[in-house]
Coordinates of C-alpha atoms in Angstrom, one line a residue:
Chain K
M144 CA 0.0 -0.1 0.1
A145 CA 2.9 2.3 0.7
A146 CA 4.3 1.6 -2.5
L147 CA 0.9 2.2 -4.0
L148 CA 0.6 5.7 -2.5
R149 CA 4.2 6.6 -3.4
A150 CA 3.4 5.6 -7.2
L151 CA 0.3 7.7 -7.1
R152 CA 2.3 10.7 -5.7
V153 CA 4.7 10.4 -8.3
G154 CA 2.3 10.2 -10.9
R155 CA 0.4 13.3 -9.4
A156 CA 3.8 15.2 -9.2
L157 CA 4.1 14.3 -13.3
R158 CA 0.7 15.3 -14.1
G159 CA 1.1 18.7 -12.5
L160 CA 3.9 19.5 -14.8
G161 CA 4.6 23.2 -13.6
S162 CA 5.1 22.2 -10.1
V163 CA 7.2 24.7 -7.9
V164 CA 10.8 23.7 -7.8
S165 CA 12.8 26.1 -5.3
T166 CA 10.5 25.7 -2.3
P167 CA 11.2 22.2 -1.0
A168 CA 7.8 20.8 -1.1
A169 CA 7.0 18.1 1.6
Q170 CA 3.4 17.9 0.5
P171 CA 3.1 19.5 -2.7
P172 CA -0.8 19.1 -3.3
C173 CA -2.0 19.9 0.1
S174 CA 0.2 23.0 0.5
N175 CA -0.2 24.6 -2.7
L176 CA -3.9 24.1 -2.8
T177 CA -3.8 25.5 0.6
R178 CA -2.1 28.5 -0.6
G179 CA -4.2 28.6 -3.8
F180 CA -7.7 28.5 -1.3
H181 CA -6.3 31.1 0.7
R182 CA -5.5 33.2 -2.5
A183 CA -8.7 32.9 -3.9
A184 CA -10.7 33.0 -1.1
L185 CA -9.1 36.5 -0.6
R186 CA -9.8 37.5 -3.9
L187 CA -13.4 36.5 -3.7
Q188 CA -14.2 38.1 -1.1
D189 CA -12.5 41.0 -1.3
E190 CA -10.4 41.6 1.4
S191 CA -6.9 42.3 2.0
K192 CA -5.4 40.7 4.7
A193 CA -1.4 40.5 5.1
D194 CA -1.4 38.2 8.2
K195 CA -3.2 34.4 7.2
P196 CA -3.8 33.9 11.0
P197 CA -5.0 30.3 10.9
S198 CA -2.2 28.6 8.7
S199 CA 0.5 30.6 10.6
S200 CA -1.0 29.5 14.1
P201 CA 1.8 27.7 16.3
S202 CA 2.4 24.1 16.3
S203 CA 4.0 21.7 18.8
T204 CA 5.5 18.4 17.1
P205 CA 8.4 18.1 14.7
Y206 CA 5.8 17.1 11.8
H207 CA 3.7 20.1 13.3
E208 CA 6.3 22.3 13.1
H209 CA 7.2 21.5 9.6
Y210 CA 3.6 21.9 8.2
R211 CA 3.6 25.4 9.9
A212 CA 7.2 26.4 9.0
H213 CA 6.4 25.4 5.3
S214 CA 3.0 27.0 5.3
A215 CA 4.6 30.1 6.6
E216 CA 7.1 30.5 4.0
Q217 CA 4.7 29.8 1.4
E218 CA 2.2 32.5 2.8
A219 CA 5.1 35.0 2.9
A220 CA 6.2 33.9 -0.6
G221 CA 2.9 34.2 -1.6
A222 CA 2.1 37.7 -0.5
P223 CA 4.5 39.6 -2.9
Q224 CA 2.6 37.4 -5.6
E225 CA -1.1 38.7 -4.4
H226 CA -0.4 42.2 -6.4
S227 CA 0.8 40.5 -9.5
V228 CA -2.1 37.9 -9.5
S229 CA -4.8 40.3 -9.0
E230 CA -4.3 42.1 -12.2
P231 CA -6.5 41.0 -15.2
A232 CA -6.3 37.2 -14.9
A233 CA -7.2 37.6 -19.1
E234 CA -3.2 38.0 -19.4
E235 CA -3.1 34.3 -17.4
A236 CA -5.4 32.8 -20.5
S237 CA -2.8 34.2 -23.3
R238 CA 0.1 32.6 -21.4
P239 CA -0.7 29.5 -19.9
N240 CA 2.3 27.6 -21.1
T241 CA 4.9 29.9 -19.5
S242 CA 4.8 28.0 -16.4
Y243 CA 6.7 25.6 -18.1
Q244 CA 9.5 27.9 -18.2
D245 CA 9.7 28.7 -14.4
Q246 CA 11.0 24.7 -13.8
S247 CA 14.3 25.7 -14.3
G248 CA 15.0 29.0 -12.7
E249 CA 13.8 30.6 -9.5
Q250 CA 10.1 31.2 -8.5
G251 CA 9.5 34.3 -10.3
E252 CA 7.2 36.8 -8.7
E253 CA 4.8 37.2 -11.2
Y254 CA 4.3 33.1 -12.5
E255 CA 2.1 31.3 -10.9
T256 CA 2.5 27.6 -11.2
E257 CA 0.1 25.2 -13.3
E258 CA -1.1 23.6 -10.2
Q259 CA -1.6 27.1 -8.4
L260 CA -3.7 27.9 -11.2
Q261 CA -5.6 25.0 -11.2
A262 CA -6.5 25.2 -7.6
R263 CA -7.7 28.7 -8.1
I264 CA -10.1 27.5 -10.7
L265 CA -11.2 24.9 -8.5
T266 CA -12.1 26.6 -5.6
A267 CA -13.9 29.2 -7.9
A268 CA -15.7 26.1 -9.4
L269 CA -17.2 25.6 -5.8
E270 CA -19.5 28.3 -6.1
F271 CA -21.2 27.0 -9.0
I272 CA -21.9 23.3 -7.6
P273 CA -25.5 24.1 -6.3
L274 CA -26.4 25.0 -9.9
H275 CA -24.1 22.6 -12.0
G276 CA -23.4 19.8 -9.8
W277 CA -20.1 18.2 -9.6
T278 CA -19.3 18.3 -13.3
V279 CA -17.1 20.2 -15.9
E280 CA -19.7 22.5 -16.6
A281 CA -19.1 23.8 -12.8
I282 CA -15.1 24.0 -13.6
A283 CA -16.1 26.1 -17.0
A284 CA -18.0 28.5 -14.7
G285 CA -15.3 28.7 -12.1
A286 CA -13.0 29.4 -15.0
E287 CA -15.1 32.0 -16.5
M288 CA -15.3 33.8 -13.3
L289 CA -11.6 34.5 -12.9
G290 CA -11.3 35.8 -16.4
L291 CA -10.2 33.0 -17.8
S292 CA -11.6 31.0 -20.9
S293 CA -13.9 27.7 -20.5
A294 CA -11.9 25.8 -22.2
S295 CA -9.4 25.9 -19.5
T296 CA -11.0 22.8 -18.1
G297 CA -9.0 21.0 -20.8
M298 CA -6.5 21.3 -18.2
F299 CA -8.3 18.8 -16.0
Y300 CA -7.7 15.1 -17.1
N301 CA -10.1 13.9 -14.6
G302 CA -13.0 16.6 -15.1
A303 CA -15.1 16.3 -12.4
G304 CA -12.9 14.3 -10.5
D305 CA -10.5 16.5 -10.0
L306 CA -13.0 18.9 -8.7
V307 CA -14.2 16.5 -6.1
L308 CA -10.9 15.4 -5.0
H309 CA -9.7 19.3 -4.6
F310 CA -12.5 19.8 -2.5
V311 CA -12.1 17.1 -0.3
S312 CA -8.2 17.7 -0.3
Q313 CA -9.3 21.4 0.8
C314 CA -11.7 20.4 4.0
N315 CA -8.8 17.8 5.2
S316 CA -6.5 20.8 5.4
Q317 CA -8.8 23.0 6.7
L318 CA -10.0 20.5 9.4
T319 CA -6.3 19.7 10.1
D320 CA -5.5 23.6 10.6
I321 CA -8.3 23.5 12.9
L322 CA -7.2 20.6 14.9
A323 CA -3.5 22.0 14.9
E324 CA -4.8 25.0 16.5
Q325 CA -6.8 22.9 19.0
H326 CA -3.6 21.1 19.7
N327 CA -1.9 24.7 20.5
Q328 CA -4.2 25.9 22.8
I329 CA -4.1 22.9 24.9
Q330 CA -0.2 23.1 24.9
L331 CA -0.6 26.7 26.0
G332 CA -2.8 25.6 28.6
Q333 CA -5.3 27.8 27.3
A334 CA -7.7 24.7 27.1
E335 CA -8.8 21.7 28.6
P336 CA -7.4 18.5 26.7
K337 CA -10.2 16.4 25.7
K338 CA -10.9 12.6 25.9
P339 CA -10.1 10.9 22.8
A340 CA -13.7 10.0 22.0
E341 CA -14.8 13.1 22.6
F342 CA -12.3 14.9 20.7
L343 CA -12.9 12.3 17.4
R344 CA -16.9 13.3 18.0
D345 CA -15.9 16.9 17.8
A346 CA -13.3 16.3 14.9
V347 CA -15.7 14.1 12.8
E348 CA -18.5 16.6 13.1
T349 CA -16.3 19.6 12.0
R350 CA -15.4 17.7 8.9
L351 CA -18.9 16.7 8.0
R352 CA -20.4 20.2 8.5
M353 CA -18.0 21.1 5.7
Y354 CA -19.9 19.0 3.4
I355 CA -23.4 20.6 4.4
P356 CA -23.2 23.8 1.8
Y357 CA -23.1 21.0 -0.8
I358 CA -25.3 18.1 0.5
E359 CA -27.9 18.4 -2.2
T360 CA -25.4 17.3 -4.8
W361 CA -23.1 15.2 -2.2
P362 CA -24.4 11.6 -3.6
Q363 CA -23.0 12.5 -7.3
A364 CA -19.7 13.6 -5.7
M365 CA -19.6 10.5 -3.7
S366 CA -20.2 8.3 -6.6
I367 CA -17.3 10.3 -8.6
L368 CA -14.7 9.0 -5.8
L369 CA -16.1 5.6 -5.9
L370 CA -15.0 5.6 -9.7
P371 CA -12.2 3.0 -10.0
H372 CA -9.6 5.6 -11.2
N373 CA -10.4 7.8 -8.5
I374 CA -10.6 5.4 -5.8
P375 CA -6.6 5.3 -4.9
D376 CA -6.8 9.0 -4.5
S377 CA -9.9 9.1 -2.3
L378 CA -8.4 6.2 0.0
K379 CA -5.4 8.3 0.2
H380 CA -7.4 11.4 1.1
L381 CA -9.5 9.1 3.7
S382 CA -6.5 7.8 5.2
T383 CA -4.7 10.8 5.9
L384 CA -7.8 12.0 7.1
V385 CA -8.1 9.5 9.7
D386 CA -4.4 9.3 10.4
D387 CA -4.6 12.9 11.3
M388 CA -7.7 12.5 13.6
W389 CA -6.1 9.9 15.5
Y390 CA -2.5 11.9 15.8
Y391 CA -4.2 14.8 16.9
A392 CA -6.7 12.9 19.4
G393 CA -3.6 11.7 20.9
D394 CA -2.7 8.2 19.6
R395 CA 0.9 7.2 19.3
S396 CA 0.5 3.5 19.4
T397 CA 3.2 1.5 17.4
D398 CA 1.3 -2.1 17.1
M399 CA -1.8 -3.3 15.6
N400 CA -3.8 -1.0 17.4
W401 CA -2.5 1.5 14.8
Y402 CA -4.6 -0.4 12.7
T403 CA -7.4 -1.2 14.2
K404 CA -8.2 2.4 15.9
R405 CA -7.9 3.6 12.3
A406 CA -10.2 1.2 10.8
A407 CA -12.8 1.7 13.2
L408 CA -12.3 5.9 13.0
T409 CA -12.8 4.9 9.1
G410 CA -16.0 2.7 9.4
I411 CA -17.6 5.6 11.6
Y412 CA -16.7 8.3 9.4
N413 CA -18.0 6.5 6.5
T414 CA -21.2 5.3 8.0
T415 CA -21.9 8.8 9.4
E416 CA -21.5 10.4 5.9
L417 CA -23.9 7.9 4.8
V418 CA -26.4 8.5 7.4
M419 CA -26.1 12.4 6.6
L420 CA -26.9 12.3 3.0
Q421 CA -30.4 11.2 3.8
D422 CA -30.9 12.9 7.2
S423 CA -33.8 15.4 7.2
S424 CA -33.7 16.6 10.9
S425 CA -32.8 20.3 11.8
D426 CA -28.9 21.0 11.8
F427 CA -28.3 17.2 10.9
Q428 CA -29.5 16.2 14.8
D429 CA -30.0 12.7 13.8
T430 CA -26.5 12.3 12.0
W431 CA -24.9 13.7 15.4
D432 CA -26.6 11.3 17.5
F433 CA -26.0 8.6 15.2
L434 CA -22.0 9.5 15.6
D435 CA -22.6 9.6 19.5
N436 CA -23.8 6.2 19.1
R437 CA -21.2 4.7 16.9
I438 CA -18.5 6.3 19.0
Q439 CA -19.8 5.1 22.3
D440 CA -20.0 1.5 20.4
V441 CA -16.6 1.5 19.5
V442 CA -15.4 2.8 23.2
N443 CA -17.6 0.0 24.8
M444 CA -15.9 -2.6 22.6
A445 CA -12.6 -1.3 23.3
T446 CA -13.6 -1.5 26.9
T447 CA -15.0 -5.1 26.6
A448 CA -12.1 -6.1 25.0
K449 CA -9.7 -4.8 27.9
Q450 CA -11.6 -6.7 30.2
V451 CA -11.5 -10.0 28.5
Q452 CA -8.1 -9.7 28.2
A453 CA -7.6 -8.7 31.8
T454 CA -9.7 -11.9 32.5
G455 CA -7.9 -14.1 30.6
E456 CA -4.8 -13.5 32.1
T457 CA -6.0 -14.0 35.7
V458 CA -7.6 -17.2 34.4
V459 CA -4.2 -18.2 32.7
Q460 CA -2.8 -17.3 36.1
G461 CA -5.0 -19.4 38.0
L462 CA -4.5 -22.5 35.7
M463 CA -0.6 -22.3 36.1
G464 CA -1.3 -22.2 40.0
A465 CA -3.3 -25.6 40.0
A466 CA -0.8 -27.1 37.4
V467 CA 2.1 -26.2 40.2
T468 CA -0.1 -27.7 43.0
L469 CA -0.8 -30.4 41.0
K470 CA 2.5 -31.3 40.2
N471 CA 3.9 -30.4 43.8
L472 CA 1.1 -33.0 45.1
T473 CA 1.9 -35.7 42.5
G474 CA 5.9 -35.5 43.3
L475 CA 6.6 -34.6 39.5
N476 CA 8.0 -31.2 40.6
Q477 CA 11.4 -32.6 42.0
R478 CA 13.9 -31.2 39.2
R479 CA 16.4 -29.1 41.3
Chain U
M86 CA 17.0 28.0 3.9
H87 CA 14.8 25.2 4.6
R88 CA 17.0 23.7 7.6
A89 CA 17.7 27.5 8.7
A90 CA 13.9 27.5 9.0
H91 CA 13.7 24.3 10.6
T92 CA 16.4 24.9 13.4
A93 CA 15.2 28.6 14.0
V94 CA 11.6 27.0 14.6
Y95 CA 13.1 24.6 17.0
S96 CA 14.8 27.5 19.2
C97 CA 11.7 27.2 21.2
S98 CA 11.0 24.0 22.8
K99 CA 7.3 23.6 21.9
I100 CA 5.6 26.7 20.1
V101 CA 6.2 28.1 16.9
G102 CA 5.3 31.4 15.4
P103 CA 7.0 34.6 16.0
A104 CA 4.6 36.3 18.2
M105 CA 4.3 33.6 20.8
I106 CA 8.3 32.8 21.2
R107 CA 8.6 35.3 24.0
Q108 CA 5.4 33.7 25.5
C109 CA 6.1 30.3 24.9
L110 CA 9.7 30.3 27.0
K111 CA 7.5 30.4 30.2
C112 CA 5.2 27.6 29.2
R113 CA 5.2 24.2 30.7
V114 CA 4.9 21.5 28.2
P115 CA 3.1 18.4 28.8
Q116 CA 4.9 15.0 29.2
Q117 CA 3.1 12.8 27.0
L118 CA 4.2 14.5 24.0
S119 CA 7.7 14.6 22.9
S120 CA 9.3 17.5 25.0
R121 CA 12.7 17.7 23.3
A122 CA 13.5 20.7 21.2
Y123 CA 14.6 18.8 18.5
S124 CA 14.3 15.2 16.9
V125 CA 16.3 12.6 15.9
V126 CA 14.8 12.3 12.4
P127 CA 14.8 15.2 10.5
T128 CA 11.4 16.2 9.0
P129 CA 11.5 15.3 5.5
R130 CA 11.5 17.6 2.6
D131 CA 9.9 15.6 0.1
S132 CA 7.8 12.5 -0.6
E133 CA 10.7 10.3 -1.7
E134 CA 12.7 11.1 1.4
K135 CA 9.5 10.5 3.6
E136 CA 9.1 7.2 2.1
M137 CA 12.8 6.4 2.7
L138 CA 12.8 7.6 6.2
H139 CA 9.6 5.8 6.9
R140 CA 11.1 2.7 5.5
I141 CA 14.2 2.7 7.4
L142 CA 12.1 3.3 10.8
R143 CA 9.2 0.8 10.1
V144 CA 11.9 -2.2 9.2
D145 CA 14.0 -1.3 12.3
H146 CA 11.1 -1.4 14.7
A147 CA 9.8 -4.7 12.9
G148 CA 13.8 -6.0 13.7
E149 CA 13.9 -5.0 17.2
Y150 CA 10.0 -6.0 18.3
G151 CA 11.0 -9.5 16.0
A152 CA 14.4 -9.6 18.3
N153 CA 12.5 -9.2 21.4
R154 CA 10.1 -12.0 20.6
I155 CA 13.1 -14.3 20.0
Y156 CA 14.6 -13.7 23.5
A157 CA 11.4 -14.1 25.1
G158 CA 11.2 -17.3 23.3
Q159 CA 14.6 -18.3 24.3
M160 CA 14.0 -17.4 28.0
A161 CA 11.1 -19.0 28.0
V162 CA 12.7 -22.6 27.7
L163 CA 16.4 -21.6 28.9
G164 CA 15.3 -19.1 31.5
R165 CA 16.2 -21.5 34.6
S166 CA 19.7 -22.8 32.8
S167 CA 23.0 -21.4 33.4
L168 CA 22.6 -19.2 30.5
G169 CA 19.6 -17.2 31.8
P170 CA 21.0 -14.3 33.3
L171 CA 23.0 -13.7 29.9
I172 CA 19.8 -14.1 27.7
Q173 CA 18.2 -11.9 30.2
E174 CA 20.9 -9.4 29.7
M175 CA 20.7 -9.4 26.0
W176 CA 16.9 -9.1 26.0
D177 CA 16.8 -6.2 28.3
Q178 CA 19.1 -4.4 25.7
E179 CA 16.8 -5.2 22.8
K180 CA 13.8 -3.7 24.8
V181 CA 15.7 -0.6 25.1
H182 CA 16.2 -0.4 21.8
L183 CA 12.4 -1.1 21.0
A184 CA 11.3 1.5 23.3
K185 CA 13.5 4.2 21.3
F186 CA 12.2 3.2 18.1
N187 CA 8.2 3.1 19.1
E188 CA 9.5 6.8 20.0
L189 CA 10.9 7.5 16.8
L190 CA 8.0 5.6 15.4
A191 CA 5.2 8.0 17.0
E192 CA 7.3 11.0 16.6
S193 CA 7.5 10.7 13.0
R194 CA 4.2 9.2 12.6
V195 CA 5.2 6.2 10.7
R196 CA 2.9 3.3 10.2
P197 CA 3.9 0.1 11.4
T198 CA 4.2 -2.6 9.9
A199 CA 1.3 -4.8 9.3
L200 CA 2.9 -8.0 10.2
L201 CA 4.0 -7.3 13.5
P202 CA 1.7 -9.9 14.7
F203 CA 3.3 -12.7 12.6
W204 CA 6.6 -11.3 13.7
N205 CA 5.2 -11.9 17.1
I206 CA 4.6 -15.5 16.9
A207 CA 7.3 -16.3 14.3
G208 CA 10.0 -14.6 16.9
F209 CA 8.7 -16.4 19.8
V210 CA 8.8 -19.9 18.1
L211 CA 12.1 -19.3 16.7
G212 CA 13.6 -18.6 19.7
A213 CA 12.0 -21.4 21.8
S214 CA 12.6 -23.8 19.0
S215 CA 16.4 -22.8 19.0
A216 CA 16.4 -23.1 22.7
L217 CA 15.1 -26.5 22.7
L218 CA 18.2 -27.5 20.6
G219 CA 19.8 -26.7 23.8
K220 CA 22.2 -23.8 25.1
E221 CA 24.5 -23.9 21.8
G222 CA 21.2 -23.6 19.6
A223 CA 20.1 -20.7 21.3
M224 CA 23.5 -19.3 20.8
A225 CA 23.6 -20.4 17.1
C226 CA 20.3 -18.4 16.7
T227 CA 21.4 -15.3 18.5
V228 CA 24.7 -15.3 16.3
A229 CA 22.8 -15.9 12.8
V230 CA 20.1 -13.1 14.1
E231 CA 22.4 -10.6 15.2
E232 CA 24.8 -11.1 11.9
S233 CA 21.7 -10.2 10.0
I234 CA 20.6 -7.3 12.0
S235 CA 24.1 -5.7 11.9
E236 CA 24.5 -6.1 8.6
H237 CA 21.4 -4.6 7.8
Y238 CA 22.0 -1.5 10.1
N239 CA 25.2 -1.5 8.3
S240 CA 23.5 -0.9 4.9
Q241 CA 21.4 1.6 6.2
I242 CA 23.9 3.7 7.8
R243 CA 25.7 3.2 4.4
A244 CA 22.6 4.6 2.4
L245 CA 21.8 7.4 5.1
M246 CA 25.7 8.2 4.8
E247 CA 25.3 8.5 0.8
E248 CA 22.3 10.7 1.0
D249 CA 23.7 13.2 3.4
P250 CA 25.8 12.4 6.5
D251 CA 24.9 16.2 8.1
R252 CA 21.3 15.9 7.8
Y253 CA 20.9 12.5 9.4
T254 CA 23.7 12.8 11.9
E255 CA 21.3 12.2 14.9
L256 CA 19.5 9.4 13.3
L257 CA 23.1 7.9 12.1
Q258 CA 24.0 7.8 15.9
V259 CA 21.2 6.1 17.3
I260 CA 21.7 3.3 14.2
K261 CA 25.3 3.2 14.7
E262 CA 24.9 2.5 18.7
F263 CA 22.3 0.2 18.0
R264 CA 24.5 -2.0 15.5
D265 CA 27.4 -1.8 17.9
D266 CA 25.0 -3.5 20.6
E267 CA 23.9 -6.3 18.1
I268 CA 27.6 -6.9 17.0
E269 CA 28.4 -7.1 20.6
H270 CA 26.0 -9.9 21.4
H271 CA 26.8 -11.4 18.1
D272 CA 30.2 -11.8 19.7
T273 CA 28.9 -12.8 22.8
G274 CA 26.7 -16.1 21.0
L275 CA 30.2 -17.0 19.5
E276 CA 32.0 -17.0 22.7
H277 CA 29.4 -19.2 24.2
D278 CA 29.9 -22.2 21.7
A279 CA 27.1 -21.3 19.1
E280 CA 29.5 -23.0 16.6
S281 CA 29.5 -26.2 18.4
V282 CA 26.0 -27.1 17.7
P283 CA 25.5 -29.8 15.0
G284 CA 24.3 -28.4 11.6
Y285 CA 25.3 -25.1 12.8
W286 CA 25.8 -24.1 8.6
I287 CA 22.4 -25.4 7.8
L288 CA 20.7 -23.4 11.1
K289 CA 22.7 -20.3 10.6
N290 CA 21.7 -20.0 6.8
A291 CA 18.2 -20.7 7.2
I292 CA 17.6 -18.2 9.9
Q293 CA 19.5 -15.7 8.0
L294 CA 17.2 -16.5 5.1
G295 CA 14.0 -15.8 7.2
C296 CA 15.1 -12.5 8.1
K297 CA 16.3 -11.2 4.7
A298 CA 12.7 -12.2 3.8
A299 CA 11.4 -10.7 7.1
I300 CA 13.5 -7.3 6.2
Y301 CA 12.2 -7.0 2.8
A302 CA 8.5 -7.8 4.0
S303 CA 8.4 -5.3 6.7
Q304 CA 9.9 -2.5 4.5
R305 CA 6.8 -3.0 2.1
I306 CA 4.0 -4.1 4.2

């Protein structure tokens, strides 16, 4: 599975031909998309914030710190690009291939890479999903909104799949940011650490709430994710999501528990997502109740498993004691 | 540049973020998470390096786990013999190694190998069955396994040195230390008449073949 994921990553990097060269990219799709999302969000909302509060927030472990430092670096590098990018994007349409020249030199201030451009278009396209659904038409509408020709949908070999995967990846990044922020709050002593069950419950709820604006069309998106050529990518997103949630919940296990915990959370997440699709209660209260119950089930199972193990050990000790007693009684235990 | 940013970030023990550095120096760090200001394994720069580091950590963790179980098996059979204390001592050193790798795995968020339950049983069975061949059998098993492991650590050290010795200094130090321990175990095994077990050559090669297969599998699965 690790080899498969690696091959996919390589494939992805090859597909995004204009990938950033100068900045070491530990997670190219994620960071670039976050950056693209941020810049697009800024342009769309027409606010000019120099600081990006959520993504520059403190972090606490080596993994965290790299993620933060990397985002911080990119944001700092992204700031000078803001001005040039907000120029009429019609220029972009006339020179879509210039990003190829960028590969060998250092990152110019006025160029954005193809991946960043794609991210911007897809983020803009999200607005049109209620209207067009998860389709290439939505991407075309997004491109047109940015001032590009609708033929730029040709950049997206996977069509609607690209749109859905981009959205999923974006939601995952947002969730990671939120969880990292909470983690820092706890580190700073400004918040109480939550128990894992409660933490996971909140994390899953937060994550699923991101689907609420698109809940009408989400079944279509899910079916796109289940297409065979999209399954590796969607599984990868799901596994990183679940891994992140457990990591921030405090899991540091290095044995089979690593697998069982993630499998359990994947099951909970997927079933809750399905329940959410056909939930008509107000504010999806039925879904959250379902989630509560499922998490409680898993907690109960874990408790029962521990009890069974403890009982088993006691029983074995009892049996051993009985065996030794028997050996003593029958005089077999003479070896000295 | 990346490394400078990296080390600058680590100047504060836990919290990153320019505005918070002053504040953080006064804050206490909860003990259950890593409270060190540095990490043995550098954060990977790209997915290729990440893959390489994760493989190294995963297979090393599996190796120490297996070695633990082998010694446990040997102790189960020979625990009360004259060799008991010696095996116990070597086992304790392996436990230290395993604890270290557990720490590294958790810190770097590496997935442990899915074959752990298999190594659990296989290791114990190997240890116990080699001990049933007698004290020399147990020592022969130790020699074979430790030779495999130290060879494996050596090739990892070579690979890391080839890549970038400065970047991986701490990790190299850890692996070198462990490799020296394993070589010590190997020599101890030889001192205690490992070679006098009948079928030594076959036993040794069979075990080493098994170790190679285990290493190959644990890197990937």
